[in-house]
């Protein structure tokens, strides 16, 4: 049976998101430094990354209670949801804070893209070094 014309009429629009990884091996187990995926509108960048096999740390499970999912938005800041006061307070705890720092679990894909995100090498290393 073939696809009916209406099968995808309610699918959310697709937005291109590129992840640039400073340490791709620790995030994906591979050495490919850049991955571009098609994200559904409304998804947050953490879940888009995880779906693509990019294991961004997310110690609190994506509820804005840690800063381990810290990323840099290099392109398309106006294509994602604005940061809230809670996110701004939390992201200040992240190492390597920059003007384009965001918490990936708090960034919903809103526009048409493209969106380019950099995942710093310490994304995983910082967590490994936390005392237990
Ligand atoms: S996973 Fe904890 S703030 Fe994003």
mmCIF file with all atom_site columns, C-alpha atoms and ligand atoms in Angstrom:
data_model
loop_
_atom_site.group_PDB
_atom_site.id
_atom_site.type_symbol
_atom_site.label_atom_id
_atom_site.label_alt_id
_atom_site.label_comp_id
_atom_site.label_asym_id
_atom_site.label_entity_id
_atom_site.label_seq_id
_atom_site.pdbx_PDB_ins_code
_atom_site.Cartn_x
_atom_site.Cartn_y
_atom_site.Cartn_z
_atom_site.occupancy
_atom_site.B_iso_or_equiv
_atom_site.pdbx_formal_charge
_atom_site.auth_seq_id
_atom_site.auth_comp_id
_atom_site.auth_asym_id
_atom_site.auth_atom_id
_atom_site.pdbx_PDB_model_num
ATOM   1   C  CA  . UNK A 1 1   ? 0.000  0.000  0.000  1.00 0.00 ? 1   UNK A CA  1
ATOM   2   C  CA  . UNK A 1 2   ? 1.417  3.381  -0.984 1.00 0.00 ? 2   UNK A CA  1
ATOM   3   C  CA  . UNK A 1 3   ? 1.500  6.555  1.043  1.00 0.00 ? 3   UNK A CA  1
ATOM   4   C  CA  . UNK A 1 4   ? -1.656 8.573  0.980  1.00 0.00 ? 4   UNK A CA  1
ATOM   5   C  CA  . UNK A 1 5   ? -1.260 12.248 0.301  1.00 0.00 ? 5   UNK A CA  1
ATOM   6   C  CA  . UNK A 1 6   ? -2.539 13.115 3.782  1.00 0.00 ? 6   UNK A CA  1
ATOM   7   C  CA  . UNK A 1 7   ? -0.161 10.810 5.686  1.00 0.00 ? 7   UNK A CA  1
ATOM   8   C  CA  . UNK A 1 8   ? 2.276  13.600 6.538  1.00 0.00 ? 8   UNK A CA  1
ATOM   9   C  CA  . UNK A 1 9   ? -0.012 16.578 6.573  1.00 0.00 ? 9   UNK A CA  1
ATOM   10  C  CA  . UNK A 1 10  ? 0.231  16.921 10.361 1.00 0.00 ? 10  UNK A CA  1
ATOM   11  C  CA  . UNK A 1 11  ? 3.947  16.250 10.650 1.00 0.00 ? 11  UNK A CA  1
ATOM   12  C  CA  . UNK A 1 12  ? 5.785  19.173 12.252 1.00 0.00 ? 12  UNK A CA  1
ATOM   13  C  CA  . UNK A 1 13  ? 8.037  21.175 9.920  1.00 0.00 ? 13  UNK A CA  1
ATOM   14  C  CA  . UNK A 1 14  ? 11.626 20.031 9.776  1.00 0.00 ? 14  UNK A CA  1
ATOM   15  C  CA  . UNK A 1 15  ? 14.457 22.368 10.799 1.00 0.00 ? 15  UNK A CA  1
ATOM   16  C  CA  . UNK A 1 16  ? 18.142 21.717 9.973  1.00 0.00 ? 16  UNK A CA  1
ATOM   17  C  CA  . UNK A 1 17  ? 20.365 21.669 13.054 1.00 0.00 ? 17  UNK A CA  1
ATOM   18  C  CA  . UNK A 1 18  ? 24.139 21.211 12.853 1.00 0.00 ? 18  UNK A CA  1
ATOM   19  C  CA  . UNK A 1 19  ? 26.109 20.041 15.885 1.00 0.00 ? 19  UNK A CA  1
ATOM   20  C  CA  . UNK A 1 20  ? 29.814 20.876 15.862 1.00 0.00 ? 20  UNK A CA  1
ATOM   21  C  CA  . UNK A 1 21  ? 31.694 18.780 18.409 1.00 0.00 ? 21  UNK A CA  1
ATOM   22  C  CA  . UNK A 1 22  ? 35.092 19.681 19.816 1.00 0.00 ? 22  UNK A CA  1
ATOM   23  C  CA  . UNK A 1 23  ? 35.481 16.124 21.109 1.00 0.00 ? 23  UNK A CA  1
ATOM   24  C  CA  . UNK A 1 24  ? 33.255 14.000 18.855 1.00 0.00 ? 24  UNK A CA  1
ATOM   25  C  CA  . UNK A 1 25  ? 34.624 10.687 20.065 1.00 0.00 ? 25  UNK A CA  1
ATOM   26  C  CA  . UNK A 1 26  ? 33.518 11.212 23.636 1.00 0.00 ? 26  UNK A CA  1
ATOM   27  C  CA  . UNK A 1 27  ? 30.050 12.286 22.506 1.00 0.00 ? 27  UNK A CA  1
ATOM   28  C  CA  . UNK A 1 28  ? 29.368 9.793  19.725 1.00 0.00 ? 28  UNK A CA  1
ATOM   29  C  CA  . UNK A 1 29  ? 32.113 7.169  19.782 1.00 0.00 ? 29  UNK A CA  1
ATOM   30  C  CA  . UNK A 1 30  ? 33.111 8.346  16.301 1.00 0.00 ? 30  UNK A CA  1
ATOM   31  C  CA  . UNK A 1 31  ? 35.537 10.947 14.984 1.00 0.00 ? 31  UNK A CA  1
ATOM   32  C  CA  . UNK A 1 32  ? 33.127 12.848 12.736 1.00 0.00 ? 32  UNK A CA  1
ATOM   33  C  CA  . UNK A 1 33  ? 33.263 16.419 14.113 1.00 0.00 ? 33  UNK A CA  1
ATOM   34  C  CA  . UNK A 1 34  ? 30.044 17.717 12.586 1.00 0.00 ? 34  UNK A CA  1
ATOM   35  C  CA  . UNK A 1 35  ? 26.572 16.217 12.263 1.00 0.00 ? 35  UNK A CA  1
ATOM   36  C  CA  . UNK A 1 36  ? 23.523 17.838 10.649 1.00 0.00 ? 36  UNK A CA  1
ATOM   37  C  CA  . UNK A 1 37  ? 20.099 16.478 11.469 1.00 0.00 ? 37  UNK A CA  1
ATOM   38  C  CA  . UNK A 1 38  ? 16.516 17.399 10.707 1.00 0.00 ? 38  UNK A CA  1
ATOM   39  C  CA  . UNK A 1 39  ? 14.778 18.470 13.893 1.00 0.00 ? 39  UNK A CA  1
ATOM   40  C  CA  . UNK A 1 40  ? 11.021 18.668 14.344 1.00 0.00 ? 40  UNK A CA  1
ATOM   41  C  CA  . UNK A 1 41  ? 9.685  22.103 15.232 1.00 0.00 ? 41  UNK A CA  1
ATOM   42  C  CA  . UNK A 1 42  ? 9.127  22.303 18.988 1.00 0.00 ? 42  UNK A CA  1
ATOM   43  C  CA  . UNK A 1 43  ? 11.790 19.765 19.980 1.00 0.00 ? 43  UNK A CA  1
ATOM   44  C  CA  . UNK A 1 44  ? 14.511 21.002 22.295 1.00 0.00 ? 44  UNK A CA  1
ATOM   45  C  CA  . UNK A 1 45  ? 18.131 20.811 21.233 1.00 0.00 ? 45  UNK A CA  1
ATOM   46  C  CA  . UNK A 1 46  ? 19.083 18.255 23.889 1.00 0.00 ? 46  UNK A CA  1
ATOM   47  C  CA  . UNK A 1 47  ? 16.538 15.741 22.644 1.00 0.00 ? 47  UNK A CA  1
ATOM   48  C  CA  . UNK A 1 48  ? 17.495 16.451 19.018 1.00 0.00 ? 48  UNK A CA  1
ATOM   49  C  CA  . UNK A 1 49  ? 21.130 15.689 19.887 1.00 0.00 ? 49  UNK A CA  1
ATOM   50  C  CA  . UNK A 1 50  ? 20.333 12.547 21.860 1.00 0.00 ? 50  UNK A CA  1
ATOM   51  C  CA  . UNK A 1 51  ? 18.094 11.276 19.032 1.00 0.00 ? 51  UNK A CA  1
ATOM   52  C  CA  . UNK A 1 52  ? 21.048 11.734 16.690 1.00 0.00 ? 52  UNK A CA  1
ATOM   53  C  CA  . UNK A 1 53  ? 23.324 9.687  18.968 1.00 0.00 ? 53  UNK A CA  1
ATOM   54  C  CA  . UNK A 1 54  ? 25.151 12.736 20.340 1.00 0.00 ? 54  UNK A CA  1
ATOM   55  C  CA  . UNK A 1 55  ? 25.353 12.119 24.056 1.00 0.00 ? 55  UNK A CA  1
ATOM   56  C  CA  . UNK A 1 56  ? 25.332 15.596 25.555 1.00 0.00 ? 56  UNK A CA  1
ATOM   57  C  CA  . UNK A 1 57  ? 25.492 15.352 29.326 1.00 0.00 ? 57  UNK A CA  1
ATOM   58  C  CA  . UNK A 1 58  ? 22.143 15.995 31.003 1.00 0.00 ? 58  UNK A CA  1
ATOM   59  C  CA  . UNK A 1 59  ? 22.603 15.241 34.685 1.00 0.00 ? 59  UNK A CA  1
ATOM   60  C  CA  . UNK A 1 60  ? 19.216 16.600 35.772 1.00 0.00 ? 60  UNK A CA  1
ATOM   61  C  CA  . UNK A 1 61  ? 17.298 14.971 32.941 1.00 0.00 ? 61  UNK A CA  1
ATOM   62  C  CA  . UNK A 1 62  ? 16.482 18.216 31.161 1.00 0.00 ? 62  UNK A CA  1
ATOM   63  C  CA  . UNK A 1 63  ? 14.660 20.183 33.856 1.00 0.00 ? 63  UNK A CA  1
ATOM   64  C  CA  . UNK A 1 64  ? 16.995 23.202 34.145 1.00 0.00 ? 64  UNK A CA  1
ATOM   65  C  CA  . UNK A 1 65  ? 18.477 22.009 37.429 1.00 0.00 ? 65  UNK A CA  1
ATOM   66  C  CA  . UNK A 1 66  ? 22.107 21.560 36.370 1.00 0.00 ? 66  UNK A CA  1
ATOM   67  C  CA  . UNK A 1 67  ? 24.370 23.126 33.745 1.00 0.00 ? 67  UNK A CA  1
ATOM   68  C  CA  . UNK A 1 68  ? 25.833 19.987 32.191 1.00 0.00 ? 68  UNK A CA  1
ATOM   69  C  CA  . UNK A 1 69  ? 23.888 20.376 28.919 1.00 0.00 ? 69  UNK A CA  1
ATOM   70  C  CA  . UNK A 1 70  ? 25.631 23.710 28.237 1.00 0.00 ? 70  UNK A CA  1
ATOM   71  C  CA  . UNK A 1 71  ? 26.230 24.453 24.551 1.00 0.00 ? 71  UNK A CA  1
ATOM   72  C  CA  . UNK A 1 72  ? 27.121 27.450 22.378 1.00 0.00 ? 72  UNK A CA  1
ATOM   73  C  CA  . UNK A 1 73  ? 24.585 28.568 19.793 1.00 0.00 ? 73  UNK A CA  1
ATOM   74  C  CA  . UNK A 1 74  ? 26.750 29.773 16.906 1.00 0.00 ? 74  UNK A CA  1
ATOM   75  C  CA  . UNK A 1 75  ? 23.966 30.418 14.442 1.00 0.00 ? 75  UNK A CA  1
ATOM   76  C  CA  . UNK A 1 76  ? 20.204 30.708 14.725 1.00 0.00 ? 76  UNK A CA  1
ATOM   77  C  CA  . UNK A 1 77  ? 19.815 32.132 18.235 1.00 0.00 ? 77  UNK A CA  1
ATOM   78  C  CA  . UNK A 1 78  ? 16.637 33.767 16.885 1.00 0.00 ? 78  UNK A CA  1
ATOM   79  C  CA  . UNK A 1 79  ? 15.440 30.360 15.696 1.00 0.00 ? 79  UNK A CA  1
ATOM   80  C  CA  . UNK A 1 80  ? 15.130 28.919 19.204 1.00 0.00 ? 80  UNK A CA  1
ATOM   81  C  CA  . UNK A 1 81  ? 13.113 29.858 22.255 1.00 0.00 ? 81  UNK A CA  1
ATOM   82  C  CA  . UNK A 1 82  ? 14.417 32.741 24.355 1.00 0.00 ? 82  UNK A CA  1
ATOM   83  C  CA  . UNK A 1 83  ? 16.143 31.923 27.611 1.00 0.00 ? 83  UNK A CA  1
ATOM   84  C  CA  . UNK A 1 84  ? 14.175 32.294 30.807 1.00 0.00 ? 84  UNK A CA  1
ATOM   85  C  CA  . UNK A 1 85  ? 15.416 33.825 34.033 1.00 0.00 ? 85  UNK A CA  1
ATOM   86  C  CA  . UNK A 1 86  ? 15.766 30.328 35.500 1.00 0.00 ? 86  UNK A CA  1
ATOM   87  C  CA  . UNK A 1 87  ? 17.952 29.250 32.590 1.00 0.00 ? 87  UNK A CA  1
ATOM   88  C  CA  . UNK A 1 88  ? 20.086 32.400 32.825 1.00 0.00 ? 88  UNK A CA  1
ATOM   89  C  CA  . UNK A 1 89  ? 20.679 31.795 36.521 1.00 0.00 ? 89  UNK A CA  1
ATOM   90  C  CA  . UNK A 1 90  ? 21.606 28.174 35.897 1.00 0.00 ? 90  UNK A CA  1
ATOM   91  C  CA  . UNK A 1 91  ? 23.819 28.646 32.847 1.00 0.00 ? 91  UNK A CA  1
ATOM   92  C  CA  . UNK A 1 92  ? 26.021 31.032 34.825 1.00 0.00 ? 92  UNK A CA  1
ATOM   93  C  CA  . UNK A 1 93  ? 27.252 27.976 36.737 1.00 0.00 ? 93  UNK A CA  1
ATOM   94  C  CA  . UNK A 1 94  ? 28.606 26.376 33.563 1.00 0.00 ? 94  UNK A CA  1
ATOM   95  C  CA  . UNK A 1 95  ? 32.333 26.460 32.814 1.00 0.00 ? 95  UNK A CA  1
ATOM   96  C  CA  . UNK A 1 96  ? 33.399 28.500 29.786 1.00 0.00 ? 96  UNK A CA  1
ATOM   97  C  CA  . UNK A 1 97  ? 30.418 30.846 29.852 1.00 0.00 ? 97  UNK A CA  1
ATOM   98  C  CA  . UNK A 1 98  ? 30.035 32.957 26.693 1.00 0.00 ? 98  UNK A CA  1
ATOM   99  C  CA  . UNK A 1 99  ? 27.453 35.383 25.313 1.00 0.00 ? 99  UNK A CA  1
ATOM   100 C  CA  . UNK A 1 100 ? 25.996 32.581 23.173 1.00 0.00 ? 100 UNK A CA  1
ATOM   101 C  CA  . UNK A 1 101 ? 25.869 30.042 26.028 1.00 0.00 ? 101 UNK A CA  1
ATOM   102 C  CA  . UNK A 1 102 ? 22.592 28.181 26.447 1.00 0.00 ? 102 UNK A CA  1
ATOM   103 C  CA  . UNK A 1 103 ? 21.310 25.081 28.163 1.00 0.00 ? 103 UNK A CA  1
ATOM   104 C  CA  . UNK A 1 104 ? 20.368 22.738 25.346 1.00 0.00 ? 104 UNK A CA  1
ATOM   105 C  CA  . UNK A 1 105 ? 17.395 21.287 27.238 1.00 0.00 ? 105 UNK A CA  1
ATOM   106 C  CA  . UNK A 1 106 ? 15.854 24.764 27.384 1.00 0.00 ? 106 UNK A CA  1
ATOM   107 C  CA  . UNK A 1 107 ? 16.189 25.604 23.672 1.00 0.00 ? 107 UNK A CA  1
ATOM   108 C  CA  . UNK A 1 108 ? 13.060 24.727 21.725 1.00 0.00 ? 108 UNK A CA  1
ATOM   109 C  CA  . UNK A 1 109 ? 13.384 24.814 17.951 1.00 0.00 ? 109 UNK A CA  1
ATOM   110 C  CA  . UNK A 1 110 ? 11.069 27.612 16.829 1.00 0.00 ? 110 UNK A CA  1
ATOM   111 C  CA  . UNK A 1 111 ? 12.102 28.948 13.433 1.00 0.00 ? 111 UNK A CA  1
ATOM   112 C  CA  . UNK A 1 112 ? 13.069 27.500 10.078 1.00 0.00 ? 112 UNK A CA  1
ATOM   113 C  CA  . UNK A 1 113 ? 16.781 27.265 10.808 1.00 0.00 ? 113 UNK A CA  1
ATOM   114 C  CA  . UNK A 1 114 ? 19.494 26.731 10.068 1.00 0.00 ? 114 UNK A CA  1
ATOM   115 C  CA  . UNK A 1 115 ? 20.735 26.335 13.622 1.00 0.00 ? 115 UNK A CA  1
ATOM   116 C  CA  . UNK A 1 116 ? 24.393 25.648 14.399 1.00 0.00 ? 116 UNK A CA  1
ATOM   117 C  CA  . UNK A 1 117 ? 25.423 24.520 17.876 1.00 0.00 ? 117 UNK A CA  1
ATOM   118 C  CA  . UNK A 1 118 ? 28.930 23.912 19.260 1.00 0.00 ? 118 UNK A CA  1
ATOM   119 C  CA  . UNK A 1 119 ? 29.411 21.343 21.991 1.00 0.00 ? 119 UNK A CA  1
ATOM   120 C  CA  . UNK A 1 120 ? 32.584 22.108 23.932 1.00 0.00 ? 120 UNK A CA  1
ATOM   121 C  CA  . UNK A 1 121 ? 35.003 19.311 24.789 1.00 0.00 ? 121 UNK A CA  1
ATOM   122 C  CA  . UNK A 1 122 ? 34.455 19.778 28.496 1.00 0.00 ? 122 UNK A CA  1
ATOM   123 C  CA  . UNK A 1 123 ? 30.773 18.914 28.126 1.00 0.00 ? 123 UNK A CA  1
ATOM   124 C  CA  . UNK A 1 124 ? 31.591 15.357 29.140 1.00 0.00 ? 124 UNK A CA  1
ATOM   125 C  CA  . UNK A 1 125 ? 34.914 15.868 30.843 1.00 0.00 ? 125 UNK A CA  1
ATOM   126 C  CA  . UNK A 1 126 ? 33.564 18.333 33.414 1.00 0.00 ? 126 UNK A CA  1
ATOM   127 C  CA  . UNK A 1 127 ? 31.028 15.811 34.625 1.00 0.00 ? 127 UNK A CA  1
ATOM   128 C  CA  . UNK A 1 128 ? 33.554 12.995 34.842 1.00 0.00 ? 128 UNK A CA  1
ATOM   129 C  CA  . UNK A 1 129 ? 35.712 15.164 37.067 1.00 0.00 ? 129 UNK A CA  1
ATOM   130 C  CA  . UNK A 1 130 ? 32.989 15.970 39.566 1.00 0.00 ? 130 UNK A CA  1
ATOM   131 C  CA  . UNK A 1 131 ? 33.714 14.504 43.000 1.00 0.00 ? 131 UNK A CA  1
ATOM   132 C  CA  . UNK A 1 132 ? 31.356 11.731 44.141 1.00 0.00 ? 132 UNK A CA  1
HETATM 133 S  S1  . LIG B 2 .   ? 20.056 18.779 31.545 1.00 0.00 ? 1   LIG B S1  1
HETATM 134 FE FE1 . LIG B 2 .   ? 20.191 19.829 33.417 1.00 0.00 ? 1   LIG B FE1 1
HETATM 135 S  S2  . LIG B 2 .   ? 19.856 21.862 32.802 1.00 0.00 ? 1   LIG B S2  1
HETATM 136 FE FE2 . LIG B 2 .   ? 19.739 20.810 30.923 1.00 0.00 ? 1   LIG B FE2 1
#
